[in-house]
XYZ file of C-alpha atoms in Angstrom:
468
model
C 0.000 0.000 0.000
C 1.351 3.435 -0.947
C 0.870 6.601 1.077
C 1.491 10.161 -0.083
C 5.127 10.008 0.928
C 5.688 6.811 -1.065
C 4.534 8.582 -4.220
C 6.784 11.594 -3.689
C 9.785 11.509 -6.063
C 13.310 11.515 -4.728
C 14.201 14.993 -3.402
C 15.495 17.102 -6.268
C 16.376 20.504 -4.872
C 19.489 21.538 -2.952
C 19.400 19.657 0.333
C 22.909 19.885 1.742
C 25.751 17.404 1.721
C 24.179 15.024 4.250
C 20.913 14.859 2.298
C 22.764 14.249 -0.968
C 24.818 11.435 0.570
C 21.609 9.799 1.839
C 19.807 10.200 -1.502
C 22.773 8.849 -3.491
C 23.178 5.895 -1.117
C 19.455 5.023 -1.364
C 19.779 4.938 -5.128
C 23.232 3.332 -5.378
C 23.072 0.299 -3.087
C 20.201 -1.488 -4.909
C 21.879 -0.816 -8.280
C 25.275 -2.064 -7.042
C 23.646 -5.180 -5.578
C 21.758 -5.792 -8.842
C 25.082 -5.553 -10.726
C 26.653 -8.126 -8.384
C 23.660 -10.450 -8.801
C 23.939 -10.078 -12.588
C 27.505 -11.381 -12.361
C 26.154 -14.409 -10.477
C 23.595 -15.003 -13.258
C 26.499 -15.216 -15.739
C 28.453 -17.429 -13.336
C 25.547 -19.930 -13.258
C 25.886 -20.469 -17.027
C 29.625 -21.120 -16.646
C 29.086 -23.573 -13.769
C 26.618 -25.661 -15.792
C 28.562 -25.580 -19.078
C 31.826 -26.460 -17.295
C 30.315 -29.865 -16.486
C 30.008 -30.570 -20.223
C 33.788 -30.530 -20.734
C 36.599 -28.233 -21.839
C 35.566 -27.958 -25.499
C 32.004 -26.875 -24.707
C 33.238 -24.467 -22.020
C 35.733 -22.909 -24.453
C 33.040 -22.596 -27.160
C 30.699 -20.983 -24.624
C 33.460 -18.559 -23.558
C 34.043 -17.525 -27.194
C 30.329 -17.035 -27.800
C 29.805 -15.070 -24.576
C 32.821 -12.866 -25.367
C 31.058 -11.640 -28.523
C 27.501 -11.637 -27.162
C 28.559 -9.978 -23.897
C 30.474 -7.202 -25.660
C 27.482 -6.423 -27.900
C 25.088 -6.515 -24.926
C 27.305 -4.264 -22.831
C 27.820 -1.801 -25.694
C 24.118 -1.555 -26.601
C 23.170 -1.256 -22.918
C 25.490 1.778 -22.791
C 23.855 3.196 -25.917
C 20.317 2.881 -24.525
C 21.215 3.457 -20.848
C 21.650 7.211 -21.481
C 17.840 7.321 -21.232
C 18.369 7.572 -17.430
C 20.013 10.997 -17.835
C 17.135 12.257 -20.022
C 14.450 10.966 -17.630
C 16.233 12.480 -14.610
C 16.577 15.856 -16.376
C 12.883 15.864 -17.295
C 11.857 15.044 -13.713
C 14.211 17.724 -12.366
C 12.758 20.317 -14.711
C 9.140 19.350 -14.014
C 8.225 16.890 -11.285
C 5.288 15.435 -13.202
C 6.783 15.325 -16.710
C 4.724 12.242 -17.581
C 4.553 12.772 -21.330
C 8.232 13.703 -21.711
C 9.390 10.713 -19.658
C 7.142 8.408 -21.697
C 8.627 9.778 -24.941
C 12.181 9.108 -23.720
C 11.347 5.573 -22.593
C 9.464 4.823 -25.823
C 12.370 5.941 -27.996
C 14.745 4.068 -25.699
C 12.736 0.899 -26.365
C 12.764 1.607 -30.118
C 16.542 2.012 -29.976
C 16.800 -1.198 -27.940
C 14.875 -3.070 -30.624
C 16.946 -1.622 -33.487
C 20.339 -2.164 -31.796
C 19.272 -5.642 -30.659
C 18.454 -6.625 -34.243
C 21.910 -5.388 -35.334
C 23.437 -7.470 -32.540
C 21.452 -10.534 -33.618
C 22.715 -10.153 -37.187
C 26.312 -10.059 -35.916
C 25.728 -13.140 -33.728
C 24.181 -14.991 -36.693
C 27.593 -14.733 -38.397
C 29.442 -15.639 -35.197
C 31.180 -18.712 -36.627
C 32.624 -16.718 -39.545
C 33.835 -14.012 -37.140
C 35.539 -16.616 -34.919
C 37.272 -18.188 -37.912
C 38.372 -14.731 -39.117
C 40.127 -14.149 -35.772
C 42.058 -17.412 -36.123
C 40.031 -19.578 -33.708
C 39.941 -23.370 -33.984
C 37.410 -24.545 -36.612
C 35.533 -26.946 -34.308
C 35.370 -24.397 -31.477
C 34.176 -21.756 -33.943
C 31.427 -24.073 -35.170
C 30.223 -24.836 -31.627
C 30.394 -21.141 -30.679
C 28.369 -20.335 -33.811
C 25.672 -22.863 -32.800
C 25.579 -21.323 -29.315
C 25.306 -17.757 -30.664
C 22.428 -18.582 -33.039
C 20.310 -19.460 -30.003
C 21.486 -16.947 -27.384
C 21.087 -14.094 -29.881
C 17.311 -14.255 -29.208
C 18.055 -12.979 -25.683
C 19.545 -9.730 -26.982
C 16.423 -7.652 -27.694
C 14.620 -8.504 -24.418
C 17.811 -7.881 -22.396
C 18.441 -4.434 -23.927
C 14.745 -3.518 -23.544
C 14.884 -4.620 -19.903
C 17.916 -2.352 -19.450
C 15.844 0.637 -20.630
C 13.077 -0.252 -18.156
C 15.662 -0.743 -15.379
C 16.854 2.831 -15.993
C 13.255 4.061 -15.944
C 12.350 2.442 -12.610
C 15.654 3.577 -11.062
C 15.225 7.204 -12.171
C 11.710 7.136 -10.710
C 13.096 6.133 -7.303
C 12.425 2.382 -7.493
C 15.978 0.966 -7.875
C 15.151 -1.890 -5.501
C 13.018 -3.366 -8.319
C 16.258 -3.916 -10.265
C 17.710 -5.806 -7.285
C 14.623 -7.959 -6.749
C 14.180 -8.801 -10.443
C 17.866 -9.709 -10.903
C 17.679 -11.885 -7.775
C 14.654 -13.723 -9.194
C 16.469 -14.005 -12.540
C 19.295 -15.824 -10.754
C 16.837 -18.512 -9.631
C 15.293 -18.632 -13.120
C 18.740 -19.116 -14.676
C 19.577 -22.016 -12.333
C 16.234 -23.726 -13.059
C 16.423 -23.149 -16.829
C 20.024 -24.410 -17.055
C 19.140 -27.469 -14.967
C 16.156 -28.135 -17.250
C 17.724 -27.647 -20.678
C 21.446 -28.454 -20.259
C 20.964 -31.876 -18.693
C 17.362 -32.606 -19.685
C 15.008 -32.549 -16.694
C 11.238 -32.078 -16.256
C 10.634 -33.810 -19.606
C 12.935 -31.521 -21.608
C 15.640 -33.010 -23.862
C 19.288 -32.796 -22.755
C 20.560 -30.027 -25.060
C 24.039 -29.465 -23.618
C 25.665 -26.227 -24.768
C 22.616 -25.193 -26.784
C 20.525 -25.754 -23.626
C 22.584 -23.152 -21.792
C 21.944 -20.661 -24.608
C 18.214 -21.427 -24.437
C 18.311 -20.931 -20.654
C 19.715 -17.418 -21.252
C 16.843 -16.662 -23.645
C 14.265 -17.871 -21.082
C 15.954 -15.804 -18.332
C 16.006 -12.664 -20.504
C 12.289 -12.999 -21.297
C 11.585 -13.500 -17.586
C 13.506 -10.299 -16.720
C 11.662 -8.223 -19.339
C 8.272 -9.600 -18.257
C 9.135 -8.903 -14.589
C 9.874 -5.234 -15.293
C 6.589 -4.895 -17.217
C 4.664 -6.469 -14.315
C 6.471 -4.299 -11.735
C 5.690 -1.142 -13.723
C 2.038 -2.155 -14.186
C 1.530 -2.860 -10.467
C 3.330 0.162 -8.964
C 1.223 3.310 -8.620
C 3.996 5.789 -9.338
C 5.348 3.885 -12.338
C 1.985 2.887 -13.813
C 0.872 6.504 -14.350
C 3.632 6.999 -16.941
C 2.045 4.368 -19.257
C 5.431 3.739 -20.872
C 3.936 1.479 -23.561
C 1.245 4.032 -24.467
C 1.351 5.165 -28.107
C 4.283 2.803 -28.595
C 3.977 3.098 -32.401
C 4.403 6.904 -32.425
C 7.899 8.109 -33.412
C 9.663 10.998 -31.640
C 12.524 11.542 -34.060
C 14.147 14.428 -32.172
C 14.240 12.359 -28.974
C 15.646 9.350 -30.828
C 18.355 11.529 -32.395
C 19.252 12.906 -28.944
C 19.509 9.364 -27.530
C 21.813 8.394 -30.395
C 23.889 11.572 -30.051
C 24.426 11.093 -26.291
C 24.437 7.295 -26.169
C 26.783 6.507 -29.072
C 29.879 7.923 -27.292
C 29.028 5.812 -24.213
C 28.905 2.742 -26.460
C 32.316 3.626 -27.923
C 33.783 4.067 -24.407
C 32.588 0.559 -23.487
C 34.083 -0.953 -26.650
C 37.375 0.895 -26.034
C 37.598 -0.361 -22.438
C 36.585 -3.911 -23.372
C 39.166 -3.823 -26.162
C 41.867 -2.792 -23.673
C 41.180 -5.786 -21.422
C 40.826 -8.185 -24.355
C 44.098 -6.862 -25.728
C 45.731 -7.344 -22.326
C 44.604 -10.998 -22.334
C 46.233 -11.461 -25.758
C 49.486 -10.000 -24.394
C 49.350 -12.299 -21.349
C 48.742 -15.311 -23.601
C 51.982 -14.526 -25.438
C 53.884 -14.293 -22.151
C 52.713 -17.679 -20.790
C 49.741 -19.921 -19.928
C 50.138 -19.592 -16.129
C 50.395 -15.821 -16.469
C 47.188 -15.762 -18.545
C 45.385 -17.954 -15.994
C 46.542 -15.719 -13.117
C 45.508 -12.637 -15.080
C 42.029 -14.086 -15.741
C 41.381 -14.902 -12.065
C 42.750 -11.570 -10.785
C 40.616 -9.749 -13.350
C 37.513 -11.614 -12.138
C 38.148 -10.338 -8.591
C 38.693 -6.826 -9.951
C 35.486 -7.021 -12.028
C 33.498 -8.166 -8.988
C 34.665 -5.183 -6.935
C 34.007 -2.814 -9.862
C 30.255 -3.547 -9.770
C 29.866 -1.305 -6.704
C 31.333 1.942 -8.151
C 29.588 1.059 -11.422
C 26.286 1.143 -9.486
C 27.319 4.386 -7.775
C 28.106 5.839 -11.218
C 24.607 4.887 -12.407
C 23.158 6.623 -9.325
C 25.357 9.696 -9.958
C 23.968 9.993 -13.507
C 20.430 10.112 -12.107
C 21.187 12.441 -9.158
C 23.196 14.891 -11.294
C 20.508 14.661 -14.005
C 17.764 15.643 -11.525
C 19.662 18.764 -10.454
C 20.656 19.526 -14.065
C 16.976 19.577 -15.058
C 16.125 21.751 -12.042
C 18.919 24.193 -12.958
C 20.500 23.905 -9.472
C 24.184 24.246 -10.334
C 25.372 24.036 -6.732
C 23.503 20.746 -6.229
C 24.872 19.389 -9.531
C 28.414 19.718 -8.178
C 27.445 18.277 -4.804
C 25.812 15.199 -6.365
C 28.828 14.493 -8.573
C 31.426 14.875 -5.813
C 29.378 12.746 -3.390
C 29.329 9.924 -5.946
C 33.049 10.233 -6.749
C 34.034 10.165 -3.056
C 31.684 7.202 -2.417
C 33.105 5.220 -5.350
C 36.711 6.036 -4.453
C 36.084 5.311 -0.774
C 34.678 1.859 -1.457
C 37.596 1.053 -3.754
C 40.067 2.061 -1.011
C 38.485 -0.714 1.060
C 38.793 -3.302 -1.739
C 42.344 -2.104 -2.483
C 43.280 -2.756 1.147
C 41.754 -6.257 0.918
C 43.700 -6.994 -2.270
C 46.980 -6.061 -0.602
C 46.338 -7.558 2.844
C 44.287 -10.684 1.999
C 44.569 -11.499 -1.744
C 44.165 -15.267 -1.245
C 40.882 -14.710 0.593
C 39.514 -12.954 -2.508
C 40.976 -15.541 -4.890
C 39.170 -18.280 -2.956
C 35.908 -16.998 -4.513
C 37.095 -18.457 -7.838
C 39.861 -21.017 -7.185
C 41.391 -23.071 -4.382
C 44.662 -21.252 -3.574
C 45.904 -24.213 -1.494
C 45.694 -26.716 -4.379
C 49.280 -27.413 -5.564
C 47.999 -27.582 -9.161
C 47.051 -23.890 -8.880
C 50.352 -22.766 -7.347
C 51.798 -20.971 -10.404
C 48.478 -19.348 -11.323
C 47.853 -18.154 -7.745
C 51.395 -16.793 -7.475
C 50.923 -14.658 -10.573
C 47.393 -13.633 -9.541
C 48.611 -12.425 -6.127
C 51.376 -10.318 -7.699
C 48.904 -8.819 -10.207
C 46.446 -7.978 -7.433
C 49.011 -5.685 -5.794
C 48.835 -3.611 -8.990
C 45.060 -4.183 -9.113
C 44.731 -2.350 -5.790
C 45.770 0.900 -7.523
C 43.983 -0.139 -10.729
C 40.676 -0.560 -8.827
C 40.879 2.765 -7.041
C 41.237 4.719 -10.290
C 38.755 2.485 -12.129
C 36.163 3.319 -9.472
C 36.812 7.064 -9.682
C 36.675 7.161 -13.492
C 33.443 5.111 -13.545
C 31.655 7.550 -11.222
C 33.153 10.685 -12.834
C 31.934 9.442 -16.236
C 28.507 8.777 -14.683
C 28.362 12.310 -13.246
C 29.284 13.805 -16.633
C 26.510 11.755 -18.269
C 24.125 13.423 -15.845
C 24.904 16.790 -17.503
C 24.682 14.994 -20.877
C 28.407 15.337 -21.576
C 29.517 12.188 -23.403
C 31.550 13.148 -26.486
C 34.689 14.485 -24.750
C 34.648 11.654 -22.140
C 34.662 9.262 -25.122
C 37.810 10.926 -26.508
C 39.401 10.836 -23.034
C 38.671 7.100 -22.719
C 40.044 6.213 -26.168
C 43.232 8.212 -25.540
C 43.759 6.992 -21.952
C 43.198 3.300 -22.617
C 44.997 2.980 -25.923
C 47.907 5.462 -25.822
C 49.438 5.505 -22.312
C 47.522 2.375 -21.187
C 48.155 -0.181 -23.910
C 51.427 1.479 -24.905
C 52.906 1.045 -21.411
C 51.475 -2.503 -21.198
C 53.324 -3.533 -24.373
C 56.554 -1.774 -23.363
C 56.729 -3.126 -19.794
C 55.320 -6.550 -20.748
C 57.742 -7.301 -23.577
C 60.740 -4.992 -23.226
C 61.403 -5.191 -19.469
C 61.695 -8.105 -16.983
C 58.300 -7.161 -15.480
C 56.345 -9.241 -18.067
C 52.791 -9.875 -16.750
C 53.108 -7.365 -13.915
C 54.149 -4.812 -16.545
C 50.951 -5.464 -18.490
C 48.934 -4.789 -15.337
C 50.882 -1.603 -14.668
C 49.907 -0.548 -18.200
C 46.222 -1.185 -17.417
C 46.556 0.860 -14.230
C 48.277 3.732 -16.098
C 45.386 3.848 -18.594
C 42.867 4.069 -15.771
C 44.936 6.696 -13.903
C 44.859 8.904 -17.018
C 41.123 8.300 -17.509
C 40.293 9.034 -13.848
C 42.489 12.130 -13.782
C 41.192 13.650 -17.018
C 37.519 12.882 -16.282
C 37.764 14.256 -12.727
C 39.511 17.378 -14.042
C 36.705 17.865 -16.581
C 34.119 17.450 -13.814
C 35.918 19.994 -11.607
C 35.921 22.487 -14.532
C 32.255 21.891 -15.437
C 31.216 25.521 -14.694
C 34.060 27.030 -16.721
C 33.236 24.686 -19.612
C 29.542 25.566 -19.481
C 28.492 21.947 -18.880
C 25.934 22.817 -16.191
C 23.932 25.140 -18.443
C 21.019 23.448 -20.226
C 20.958 24.272 -23.915
C 17.341 23.273 -24.509
């Protein structure tokens, strides 16, 4: 049951530092937890496919590498809808029609980008072969992709609805739905991979089908949540769904495309780092992979804080409260950096405790891998701190709809000092794998520094002044 207070939107006007911290925390923790649960959903697929053998696991990993990159990129493209919704709510508390237009065009863009992604996945085997992958693995990955590709459109659409419910002050829906999706994924994998409840045992293809079922469940759950919540229902986000709003769609593309490029640039940096590690040695690559998993797990928290910062800054941007814009951004940056100081300390003081999430550090068979992973995690401590800061600073800049220059900063930071130092230290000094990690850290230091500097100069650059 909802009372009047439950229907009141998140506070938008200037409310002091303490109020901003509270508002950002209320928004950030459910989003961070949803991000962590999403990682568990992916882990479920790996756990089930791993029982099918090395070949199927490798084929799944190849397929997910392509599918995941496309999903992540298109989620960045459509996720900018959060900034537009927040601005509209900041400008006018009851901007029902404007919010509906943004969500509708976000869903259109999700459909269009999802179809592009499906077309790329359809040719997955040819792409794998073109990159020099084993023919049999490429064939199996192609089979996997031709099923999992059907999950793309519902997953990107669900991402748009996740941004809508979060901007409207219901981020806990994202947490609850992702938690339920985890259970759905376990049940669907159990049913289709090994053949239970009367279903045939489909193996690798069963895991792909389980992902499709889970994605449809997530989309349906958001639609049900929106239909049953009083505040969300009044926006009628599917109303007039056939009506185009070309200006709004162009704005989504203009602001979202740079975010998509940033994601591809960052993903390319880490994929490139894996290729470098593979040339150095198998144990180094294994250690790198495990250490990166720990780093990625920790990153989900500042990533959630960055999503909250986009919404909080966007509210104040729409309201024209320039003082509150700065406060919201700095609160998010300090929160993200503060959390990463904690994880950095854990990585230095108790690296084996963190590694235990993924491998048994006491198993003699893992000795070389764990040794490399521990040494990389010392660098990862610095790497994480700056990764957290740049994620939230980028999120704050999205709130004032500044995405083009952050894209240029990301491309430069990751690929010039970042990858350049990784190659130099990895292959031309005795540091080898540790040198590659130092290169990754350098790229993130540049990104964090340049993005934070841009945020601190937002008034001088005119970023806080709405142009429309």
